[in-house]
């Protein structure tokens, strides 16, 4: 017992710096020991010594693979069987000087074989599901691609839903995501530049852009920021958002993420770049403008008139989501003359028996609505139905019947809530939801004056924002004529594509 | 970040101001829907306020009176309002005021001193109607409960609007117009009047709403003509229509004329375009009134509306003659009975012949009595409705 504890403690944890640049030993046994020690004798690590024999010679090999991350059938039947068979049938002795080369080119003639010599690389390949073969007497190893872990199939997008258009969404698999883009854009100018970021997670990241359309300066800046990223681990693409963002502090999202390949393609054509992070189904797009967050893929698939109407509807939804409760409070508490007299009578009648003051009433109702929507998002589906019943009955009926809140207030908060839900981007929708509380607070304290000041501060903030150097409210402030074709209105597709035919993408329009 | 902190600090400290300003929940206010003025027995103002009972605004209103009439007296209008507030549970709010009513007696003595309050008091600076009563007091008119709506003022305004827009014998005058006319030294103020007949005492109770017989009949009555803020006399319905024709205030009006076979023909007059031109030649002023409108024959007691040139010409001639006579009679009434420019032609002289008007301002009323006024009525028959 005592011994066991001791051995457990003895097993020292190696910091990244200790192995990342360490060259392999030339003895296979030592290498095997080092790797298994580094990985802590993990049960899924298959590492052993193999001896290949033929009439001319005998070679000791080290073999390592992660079970579960690799395709075991491929490893056994294709790599090991072939290697053994070929070696046995050799009719000459392999010279030591070209042993590694011979192994790589003749004995293992597979598509993806690399020769490396550092432990950092070895562990990286191993943990990516590759098969590692070390040859006794050499300080290098062969990494053979044999990834074969279970991955989710390409499914329908769940968050960026649209009725028309492609039903494919990105998955957690890096290669699949890149291939989804390639499939749609058979263009040799599509560049995919990979990085490995995160000292602990060694995450694969791809910077995707179209050469010629994307601004060189912008790419240099992104490259600089990605290389400078000192991040220990990346769990999701959202982590990168933090490290890539501008110096400005803002509650508004400055990088757009989507799970739709067609949205990414659209963005690339407009001169933006995309970042794919291994393990995350959300692909980042930047630079973005505010109007991008109000865009749904469907806008472009519908007729111009319908697309424009939908876009305007969404802009109104944002206005409702941000301003409705504050505007209602201004009227109810400060300036009732702004409404026609019949409306004033109606609101007064509804509020007559409500015990709470209007400000408390609206804050509580808004908060209750937010609680319900948030619970609805996180709940398992089976419970969700029960939740909507509770929400509808408790808030909708009982509260009004008990005169705790007025029905007008319920209408205002519901329309407001629906407004937030109409925003296609989840992150923007959440942001708007919380910004409205600030505006509401300003309106409650200072009335219409406070409301106007809050809106003014909000506008100034939005105008001052930059996403990778591009103004956040671009087509509107500063005014960009070409950008206007795809902002409040959606111009006919012909015009939009003609605009994008120019050498520079739409986002790079000089203003 | 520092700026952000300062912003948050300001926001938080602003919370301390909570409760300042004119903040009050909408249901804690008392809405005055109409204000009336009667002659006070003391030397001061007597204000009648029609107050909306908030309890009838709830979704299932109880059977209680929808409005309450409260009377107060004071040395000024604001004084009345302050005294009024003593009688009420919450603060009154004038911002939803819809109508100001002057009783005939008050109007005869002059409404100038009342209007000053409505110009200067911030809550009263918006659009509402000004009317006068005829033969009854403002209190009696305002306390009549209507069968048709919970809010009697709304009914009055709708009546006034209908009479103005569809029949042409009333005039909607808003407070701004009243004040502007009273302040300027040209133009003439006219206000529509409202009267009530029948059992006025019974009309004050909501019990009458359970009967089919309307106990108190509220009517839009004659137009009152003012000079220097004082009521000088009345224009009957026909005269009112003629008056509105002169001032291009007719949306629609009806006129019945005699047919050739002893029958009667009713016509709808619409799309009126009137123009007043003034001219001064050799120091001799004259006024030209051109009135154009379309005529739609809507009824003929002989049961036949003929599609003939002669028939059309007859109708046109009869309408022209009748309306010309109405207007000329009105002009004569103005010259001989009122003995001053009730039509407000002075405004046109002020605008287009300012030098002449400036010179003759003082004797304008004398000049008016002999001023030639030419009336030209041009009816135009629209297609016949057979």
PDB file of N, CA, C and O in Angstrom, chain A residues 283-342:
ATOM      1  N   UNK A 283     -17.785  27.893 -36.749  1.00  0.00           N
ATOM      2  CA  UNK A 283     -16.671  28.478 -37.470  1.00  0.00           C
ATOM      3  C   UNK A 283     -16.756  29.988 -37.321  1.00  0.00           C
ATOM      4  O   UNK A 283     -17.830  30.577 -37.445  1.00  0.00           O
ATOM      5  N   UNK A 284     -15.627  30.605 -37.026  1.00  0.00           N
ATOM      6  CA  UNK A 284     -15.622  32.051 -36.799  1.00  0.00           C
ATOM      7  C   UNK A 284     -15.459  32.792 -38.123  1.00  0.00           C
ATOM      8  O   UNK A 284     -14.719  32.351 -38.996  1.00  0.00           O
ATOM      9  N   UNK A 285     -16.158  33.904 -38.254  1.00  0.00           N
ATOM     10  CA  UNK A 285     -15.999  34.762 -39.423  1.00  0.00           C
ATOM     11  C   UNK A 285     -15.715  36.174 -38.944  1.00  0.00           C
ATOM     12  O   UNK A 285     -16.344  36.666 -38.010  1.00  0.00           O
ATOM     13  N   UNK A 286     -14.782  36.831 -39.576  1.00  0.00           N
ATOM     14  CA  UNK A 286     -14.473  38.233 -39.259  1.00  0.00           C
ATOM     15  C   UNK A 286     -13.852  38.850 -40.510  1.00  0.00           C
ATOM     16  O   UNK A 286     -13.370  38.105 -41.367  1.00  0.00           O
ATOM     17  N   UNK A 287     -13.790  40.132 -40.668  1.00  0.00           N
ATOM     18  CA  UNK A 287     -14.459  41.150 -39.854  1.00  0.00           C
ATOM     19  C   UNK A 287     -15.970  41.149 -40.121  1.00  0.00           C
ATOM     20  O   UNK A 287     -16.386  40.800 -41.216  1.00  0.00           O
ATOM     21  N   UNK A 288     -16.719  41.574 -39.141  1.00  0.00           N
ATOM     22  CA  UNK A 288     -18.165  41.589 -39.302  1.00  0.00           C
ATOM     23  C   UNK A 288     -18.721  42.966 -39.002  1.00  0.00           C
ATOM     24  O   UNK A 288     -18.084  43.778 -38.345  1.00  0.00           O
ATOM     25  N   UNK A 289     -19.924  43.191 -39.505  1.00  0.00           N
ATOM     26  CA  UNK A 289     -20.631  44.426 -39.174  1.00  0.00           C
ATOM     27  C   UNK A 289     -21.904  44.049 -38.439  1.00  0.00           C
ATOM     28  O   UNK A 289     -22.281  42.880 -38.419  1.00  0.00           O
ATOM     29  N   UNK A 290     -22.538  45.039 -37.868  1.00  0.00           N
ATOM     30  CA  UNK A 290     -23.753  44.784 -37.089  1.00  0.00           C
ATOM     31  C   UNK A 290     -24.809  44.089 -37.940  1.00  0.00           C
ATOM     32  O   UNK A 290     -25.492  43.184 -37.488  1.00  0.00           O
ATOM     33  N   UNK A 291     -24.911  44.501 -39.216  1.00  0.00           N
ATOM     34  CA  UNK A 291     -25.982  43.944 -40.047  1.00  0.00           C
ATOM     35  C   UNK A 291     -25.777  42.459 -40.319  1.00  0.00           C
ATOM     36  O   UNK A 291     -26.727  41.751 -40.617  1.00  0.00           O
ATOM     37  N   UNK A 292     -24.520  41.972 -40.203  1.00  0.00           N
ATOM     38  CA  UNK A 292     -24.296  40.543 -40.401  1.00  0.00           C
ATOM     39  C   UNK A 292     -25.061  39.703 -39.393  1.00  0.00           C
ATOM     40  O   UNK A 292     -25.490  38.587 -39.689  1.00  0.00           O
ATOM     41  N   UNK A 293     -25.220  40.261 -38.204  1.00  0.00           N
ATOM     42  CA  UNK A 293     -25.889  39.502 -37.152  1.00  0.00           C
ATOM     43  C   UNK A 293     -27.399  39.446 -37.361  1.00  0.00           C
ATOM     44  O   UNK A 293     -28.091  38.691 -36.722  1.00  0.00           O
ATOM     45  N   UNK A 294     -27.891  40.310 -38.253  1.00  0.00           N
ATOM     46  CA  UNK A 294     -29.327  40.300 -38.539  1.00  0.00           C
ATOM     47  C   UNK A 294     -29.598  39.560 -39.836  1.00  0.00           C
ATOM     48  O   UNK A 294     -30.688  39.609 -40.371  1.00  0.00           O
ATOM     49  N   UNK A 295     -28.581  38.910 -40.358  1.00  0.00           N
ATOM     50  CA  UNK A 295     -28.717  38.252 -41.647  1.00  0.00           C
ATOM     51  C   UNK A 295     -28.959  36.768 -41.454  1.00  0.00           C
ATOM     52  O   UNK A 295     -28.315  36.140 -40.623  1.00  0.00           O
ATOM     53  N   UNK A 296     -29.902  36.253 -42.232  1.00  0.00           N
ATOM     54  CA  UNK A 296     -30.091  34.816 -42.243  1.00  0.00           C
ATOM     55  C   UNK A 296     -29.801  34.353 -43.661  1.00  0.00           C
ATOM     56  O   UNK A 296     -30.011  35.098 -44.621  1.00  0.00           O
ATOM     57  N   UNK A 297     -29.310  33.119 -43.794  1.00  0.00           N
ATOM     58  CA  UNK A 297     -28.946  32.618 -45.120  1.00  0.00           C
ATOM     59  C   UNK A 297     -30.125  32.725 -46.074  1.00  0.00           C
ATOM     60  O   UNK A 297     -29.976  32.956 -47.271  1.00  0.00           O
ATOM     61  N   UNK A 298     -31.311  32.614 -45.492  1.00  0.00           N
ATOM     62  CA  UNK A 298     -32.509  32.578 -46.317  1.00  0.00           C
ATOM     63  C   UNK A 298     -32.772  33.884 -47.064  1.00  0.00           C
ATOM     64  O   UNK A 298     -33.410  33.891 -48.105  1.00  0.00           O
ATOM     65  N   UNK A 299     -32.292  34.996 -46.505  1.00  0.00           N
ATOM     66  CA  UNK A 299     -32.524  36.289 -47.145  1.00  0.00           C
ATOM     67  C   UNK A 299     -32.113  36.257 -48.607  1.00  0.00           C
ATOM     68  O   UNK A 299     -32.729  36.888 -49.453  1.00  0.00           O
ATOM     69  N   UNK A 300     -31.031  35.530 -48.897  1.00  0.00           N
ATOM     70  CA  UNK A 300     -30.510  35.513 -50.253  1.00  0.00           C
ATOM     71  C   UNK A 300     -31.220  34.484 -51.116  1.00  0.00           C
ATOM     72  O   UNK A 300     -31.171  34.541 -52.326  1.00  0.00           O
ATOM     73  N   UNK A 301     -31.876  33.519 -50.465  1.00  0.00           N
ATOM     74  CA  UNK A 301     -32.553  32.476 -51.231  1.00  0.00           C
ATOM     75  C   UNK A 301     -33.953  32.900 -51.620  1.00  0.00           C
ATOM     76  O   UNK A 301     -34.566  32.319 -52.501  1.00  0.00           O
ATOM     77  N   UNK A 302     -34.491  33.915 -50.935  1.00  0.00           N
ATOM     78  CA  UNK A 302     -35.855  34.347 -51.229  1.00  0.00           C
ATOM     79  C   UNK A 302     -35.816  35.410 -52.316  1.00  0.00           C
ATOM     80  O   UNK A 302     -34.765  35.900 -52.705  1.00  0.00           O
ATOM     81  N   UNK A 303     -37.014  35.787 -52.778  1.00  0.00           N
ATOM     82  CA  UNK A 303     -37.117  36.886 -53.741  1.00  0.00           C
ATOM     83  C   UNK A 303     -36.672  38.172 -53.053  1.00  0.00           C
ATOM     84  O   UNK A 303     -36.788  38.305 -51.839  1.00  0.00           O
ATOM     85  N   UNK A 304     -36.228  39.106 -53.863  1.00  0.00           N
ATOM     86  CA  UNK A 304     -35.705  40.362 -53.315  1.00  0.00           C
ATOM     87  C   UNK A 304     -36.673  41.010 -52.342  1.00  0.00           C
ATOM     88  O   UNK A 304     -36.303  41.416 -51.243  1.00  0.00           O
ATOM     89  N   UNK A 305     -37.943  41.091 -52.768  1.00  0.00           N
ATOM     90  CA  UNK A 305     -38.941  41.779 -51.946  1.00  0.00           C
ATOM     91  C   UNK A 305     -39.101  41.080 -50.594  1.00  0.00           C
ATOM     92  O   UNK A 305     -39.069  41.710 -49.536  1.00  0.00           O
ATOM     93  N   UNK A 306     -39.218  39.758 -50.660  1.00  0.00           N
ATOM     94  CA  UNK A 306     -39.417  38.994 -49.423  1.00  0.00           C
ATOM     95  C   UNK A 306     -38.183  39.095 -48.531  1.00  0.00           C
ATOM     96  O   UNK A 306     -38.281  39.320 -47.322  1.00  0.00           O
ATOM     97  N   UNK A 307     -37.014  38.963 -49.161  1.00  0.00           N
ATOM     98  CA  UNK A 307     -35.757  39.049 -48.412  1.00  0.00           C
ATOM     99  C   UNK A 307     -35.646  40.370 -47.698  1.00  0.00           C
ATOM    100  O   UNK A 307     -35.312  40.438 -46.512  1.00  0.00           O
ATOM    101  N   UNK A 308     -35.973  41.459 -48.440  1.00  0.00           N
ATOM    102  CA  UNK A 308     -35.901  42.796 -47.852  1.00  0.00           C
ATOM    103  C   UNK A 308     -36.903  42.937 -46.720  1.00  0.00           C
ATOM    104  O   UNK A 308     -36.591  43.473 -45.652  1.00  0.00           O
ATOM    105  N   UNK A 309     -38.111  42.435 -46.957  1.00  0.00           N
ATOM    106  CA  UNK A 309     -39.152  42.538 -45.918  1.00  0.00           C
ATOM    107  C   UNK A 309     -38.699  41.815 -44.655  1.00  0.00           C
ATOM    108  O   UNK A 309     -38.864  42.320 -43.538  1.00  0.00           O
ATOM    109  N   UNK A 310     -38.095  40.633 -44.843  1.00  0.00           N
ATOM    110  CA  UNK A 310     -37.621  39.871 -43.679  1.00  0.00           C
ATOM    111  C   UNK A 310     -36.538  40.642 -42.940  1.00  0.00           C
ATOM    112  O   UNK A 310     -36.506  40.685 -41.704  1.00  0.00           O
ATOM    113  N   UNK A 311     -35.651  41.269 -43.721  1.00  0.00           N
ATOM    114  CA  UNK A 311     -34.552  42.013 -43.115  1.00  0.00           C
ATOM    115  C   UNK A 311     -35.109  43.180 -42.291  1.00  0.00           C
ATOM    116  O   UNK A 311     -34.702  43.395 -41.157  1.00  0.00           O
ATOM    117  N   UNK A 312     -36.065  43.908 -42.882  1.00  0.00           N
ATOM    118  CA  UNK A 312     -36.652  45.053 -42.185  1.00  0.00           C
ATOM    119  C   UNK A 312     -37.365  44.577 -40.928  1.00  0.00           C
ATOM    120  O   UNK A 312     -37.289  45.191 -39.860  1.00  0.00           O
ATOM    121  N   UNK A 313     -38.036  43.417 -41.062  1.00  0.00           N
ATOM    122  CA  UNK A 313     -38.734  42.859 -39.910  1.00  0.00           C
ATOM    123  C   UNK A 313     -37.752  42.593 -38.777  1.00  0.00           C
ATOM    124  O   UNK A 313     -38.027  42.872 -37.607  1.00  0.00           O
ATOM    125  N   UNK A 314     -36.572  42.100 -39.145  1.00  0.00           N
ATOM    126  CA  UNK A 314     -35.579  41.804 -38.108  1.00  0.00           C
ATOM    127  C   UNK A 314     -35.044  43.068 -37.464  1.00  0.00           C
ATOM    128  O   UNK A 314     -34.788  43.103 -36.268  1.00  0.00           O
ATOM    129  N   UNK A 315     -34.895  44.117 -38.300  1.00  0.00           N
ATOM    130  CA  UNK A 315     -34.423  45.387 -37.736  1.00  0.00           C
ATOM    131  C   UNK A 315     -35.462  45.916 -36.740  1.00  0.00           C
ATOM    132  O   UNK A 315     -35.120  46.364 -35.636  1.00  0.00           O
ATOM    133  N   UNK A 316     -36.735  45.792 -37.119  1.00  0.00           N
ATOM    134  CA  UNK A 316     -37.800  46.206 -36.200  1.00  0.00           C
ATOM    135  C   UNK A 316     -37.755  45.354 -34.939  1.00  0.00           C
ATOM    136  O   UNK A 316     -37.970  45.846 -33.829  1.00  0.00           O
ATOM    137  N   UNK A 317     -37.459  44.072 -35.127  1.00  0.00           N
ATOM    138  CA  UNK A 317     -37.387  43.168 -33.969  1.00  0.00           C
ATOM    139  C   UNK A 317     -36.306  43.637 -33.009  1.00  0.00           C
ATOM    140  O   UNK A 317     -36.502  43.637 -31.793  1.00  0.00           O
ATOM    141  N   UNK A 318     -35.174  44.049 -33.563  1.00  0.00           N
ATOM    142  CA  UNK A 318     -34.095  44.549 -32.702  1.00  0.00           C
ATOM    143  C   UNK A 318     -34.565  45.800 -31.976  1.00  0.00           C
ATOM    144  O   UNK A 318     -34.336  45.963 -30.766  1.00  0.00           O
ATOM    145  N   UNK A 319     -35.276  46.671 -32.722  1.00  0.00           N
ATOM    146  CA  UNK A 319     -35.777  47.902 -32.105  1.00  0.00           C
ATOM    147  C   UNK A 319     -36.743  47.567 -30.975  1.00  0.00           C
ATOM    148  O   UNK A 319     -36.654  48.114 -29.876  1.00  0.00           O
ATOM    149  N   UNK A 320     -37.654  46.634 -31.232  1.00  0.00           N
ATOM    150  CA  UNK A 320     -38.598  46.204 -30.195  1.00  0.00           C
ATOM    151  C   UNK A 320     -37.833  45.631 -29.001  1.00  0.00           C
ATOM    152  O   UNK A 320     -38.124  45.937 -27.852  1.00  0.00           O
ATOM    153  N   UNK A 321     -36.860  44.777 -29.326  1.00  0.00           N
ATOM    154  CA  UNK A 321     -36.134  44.084 -28.269  1.00  0.00           C
ATOM    155  C   UNK A 321     -35.375  45.062 -27.395  1.00  0.00           C
ATOM    156  O   UNK A 321     -35.263  44.880 -26.188  1.00  0.00           O
ATOM    157  N   UNK A 322     -34.850  46.109 -28.014  1.00  0.00           N
ATOM    158  CA  UNK A 322     -34.033  47.047 -27.239  1.00  0.00           C
ATOM    159  C   UNK A 322     -34.874  48.104 -26.536  1.00  0.00           C
ATOM    160  O   UNK A 322     -34.623  48.451 -25.400  1.00  0.00           O
ATOM    161  N   UNK A 323     -35.877  48.631 -27.246  1.00  0.00           N
ATOM    162  CA  UNK A 323     -36.481  49.880 -26.787  1.00  0.00           C
ATOM    163  C   UNK A 323     -37.894  49.760 -26.229  1.00  0.00           C
ATOM    164  O   UNK A 323     -38.358  50.669 -25.552  1.00  0.00           O
ATOM    165  N   UNK A 324     -38.600  48.683 -26.537  1.00  0.00           N
ATOM    166  CA  UNK A 324     -40.027  48.649 -26.199  1.00  0.00           C
ATOM    167  C   UNK A 324     -40.324  48.845 -24.708  1.00  0.00           C
ATOM    168  O   UNK A 324     -41.122  49.714 -24.358  1.00  0.00           O
ATOM    169  N   UNK A 325     -39.697  48.077 -23.813  1.00  0.00           N
ATOM    170  CA  UNK A 325     -40.030  48.278 -22.397  1.00  0.00           C
ATOM    171  C   UNK A 325     -39.691  49.687 -21.930  1.00  0.00           C
ATOM    172  O   UNK A 325     -40.461  50.308 -21.184  1.00  0.00           O
ATOM    173  N   UNK A 326     -38.549  50.214 -22.401  1.00  0.00           N
ATOM    174  CA  UNK A 326     -38.147  51.559 -21.981  1.00  0.00           C
ATOM    175  C   UNK A 326     -39.152  52.593 -22.482  1.00  0.00           C
ATOM    176  O   UNK A 326     -39.568  53.486 -21.731  1.00  0.00           O
ATOM    177  N   UNK A 327     -39.575  52.440 -23.745  1.00  0.00           N
ATOM    178  CA  UNK A 327     -40.526  53.404 -24.308  1.00  0.00           C
ATOM    179  C   UNK A 327     -41.852  53.341 -23.561  1.00  0.00           C
ATOM    180  O   UNK A 327     -42.459  54.368 -23.236  1.00  0.00           O
ATOM    181  N   UNK A 328     -42.275  52.133 -23.236  1.00  0.00           N
ATOM    182  CA  UNK A 328     -43.539  51.963 -22.518  1.00  0.00           C
ATOM    183  C   UNK A 328     -43.464  52.629 -21.147  1.00  0.00           C
ATOM    184  O   UNK A 328     -44.397  53.305 -20.699  1.00  0.00           O
ATOM    185  N   UNK A 329     -42.310  52.460 -20.488  1.00  0.00           N
ATOM    186  CA  UNK A 329     -42.142  53.068 -19.167  1.00  0.00           C
ATOM    187  C   UNK A 329     -42.177  54.590 -19.251  1.00  0.00           C
ATOM    188  O   UNK A 329     -42.758  55.261 -18.403  1.00  0.00           O
ATOM    189  N   UNK A 330     -41.546  55.134 -20.294  1.00  0.00           N
ATOM    190  CA  UNK A 330     -41.561  56.597 -20.478  1.00  0.00           C
ATOM    191  C   UNK A 330     -43.003  57.083 -20.549  1.00  0.00           C
ATOM    192  O   UNK A 330     -43.355  58.108 -19.971  1.00  0.00           O
ATOM    193  N   UNK A 331     -43.829  56.322 -21.257  1.00  0.00           N
ATOM    194  CA  UNK A 331     -45.212  56.755 -21.449  1.00  0.00           C
ATOM    195  C   UNK A 331     -46.006  56.585 -20.170  1.00  0.00           C
ATOM    196  O   UNK A 331     -46.730  57.477 -19.745  1.00  0.00           O
ATOM    197  N   UNK A 332     -45.841  55.441 -19.544  1.00  0.00           N
ATOM    198  CA  UNK A 332     -46.668  55.165 -18.379  1.00  0.00           C
ATOM    199  C   UNK A 332     -46.278  56.027 -17.182  1.00  0.00           C
ATOM    200  O   UNK A 332     -47.110  56.462 -16.408  1.00  0.00           O
ATOM    201  N   UNK A 333     -44.980  56.298 -17.049  1.00  0.00           N
ATOM    202  CA  UNK A 333     -44.551  57.015 -15.853  1.00  0.00           C
ATOM    203  C   UNK A 333     -44.353  58.509 -16.061  1.00  0.00           C
ATOM    204  O   UNK A 333     -44.391  59.279 -15.123  1.00  0.00           O
ATOM    205  N   UNK A 334     -44.076  58.912 -17.294  1.00  0.00           N
ATOM    206  CA  UNK A 334     -43.719  60.318 -17.475  1.00  0.00           C
ATOM    207  C   UNK A 334     -44.625  61.077 -18.462  1.00  0.00           C
ATOM    208  O   UNK A 334     -45.145  62.128 -18.129  1.00  0.00           O
ATOM    209  N   UNK A 335     -44.764  60.555 -19.667  1.00  0.00           N
ATOM    210  CA  UNK A 335     -45.415  61.360 -20.694  1.00  0.00           C
ATOM    211  C   UNK A 335     -46.580  60.621 -21.345  1.00  0.00           C
ATOM    212  O   UNK A 335     -46.499  60.182 -22.489  1.00  0.00           O
ATOM    213  N   UNK A 336     -47.668  60.509 -20.583  1.00  0.00           N
ATOM    214  CA  UNK A 336     -48.796  59.743 -21.125  1.00  0.00           C
ATOM    215  C   UNK A 336     -49.451  60.447 -22.297  1.00  0.00           C
ATOM    216  O   UNK A 336     -50.188  59.834 -23.059  1.00  0.00           O
ATOM    217  N   UNK A 337     -49.173  61.756 -22.489  1.00  0.00           N
ATOM    218  CA  UNK A 337     -49.815  62.479 -23.584  1.00  0.00           C
ATOM    219  C   UNK A 337     -49.320  62.020 -24.951  1.00  0.00           C
ATOM    220  O   UNK A 337     -49.888  62.389 -25.971  1.00  0.00           O
ATOM    221  N   UNK A 338     -48.257  61.195 -24.974  1.00  0.00           N
ATOM    222  CA  UNK A 338     -47.744  60.756 -26.262  1.00  0.00           C
ATOM    223  C   UNK A 338     -48.674  59.755 -26.934  1.00  0.00           C
ATOM    224  O   UNK A 338     -48.581  59.510 -28.119  1.00  0.00           O
ATOM    225  N   UNK A 339     -49.577  59.192 -26.165  1.00  0.00           N
ATOM    226  CA  UNK A 339     -50.482  58.200 -26.727  1.00  0.00           C
ATOM    227  C   UNK A 339     -51.848  58.833 -26.981  1.00  0.00           C
ATOM    228  O   UNK A 339     -52.221  59.791 -26.312  1.00  0.00           O
ATOM    229  N   UNK A 340     -52.608  58.285 -27.929  1.00  0.00           N
ATOM    230  CA  UNK A 340     -53.976  58.756 -28.099  1.00  0.00           C
ATOM    231  C   UNK A 340     -54.792  58.487 -26.834  1.00  0.00           C
ATOM    232  O   UNK A 340     -54.525  57.516 -26.109  1.00  0.00           O
ATOM    233  N   UNK A 341     -55.773  59.330 -26.596  1.00  0.00           N
ATOM    234  CA  UNK A 341     -56.490  59.307 -25.318  1.00  0.00           C
ATOM    235  C   UNK A 341     -57.129  57.948 -25.032  1.00  0.00           C
ATOM    236  O   UNK A 341     -57.101  57.461 -23.907  1.00  0.00           O
ATOM    237  N   UNK A 342     -57.638  57.286 -26.072  1.00  0.00           N
ATOM    238  CA  UNK A 342     -58.302  55.998 -25.841  1.00  0.00           C
ATOM    239  C   UNK A 342     -57.325  54.962 -25.316  1.00  0.00           C
ATOM    240  O   UNK A 342     -57.633  54.137 -24.462  1.00  0.00           O
TER     241      UNK A 342
END
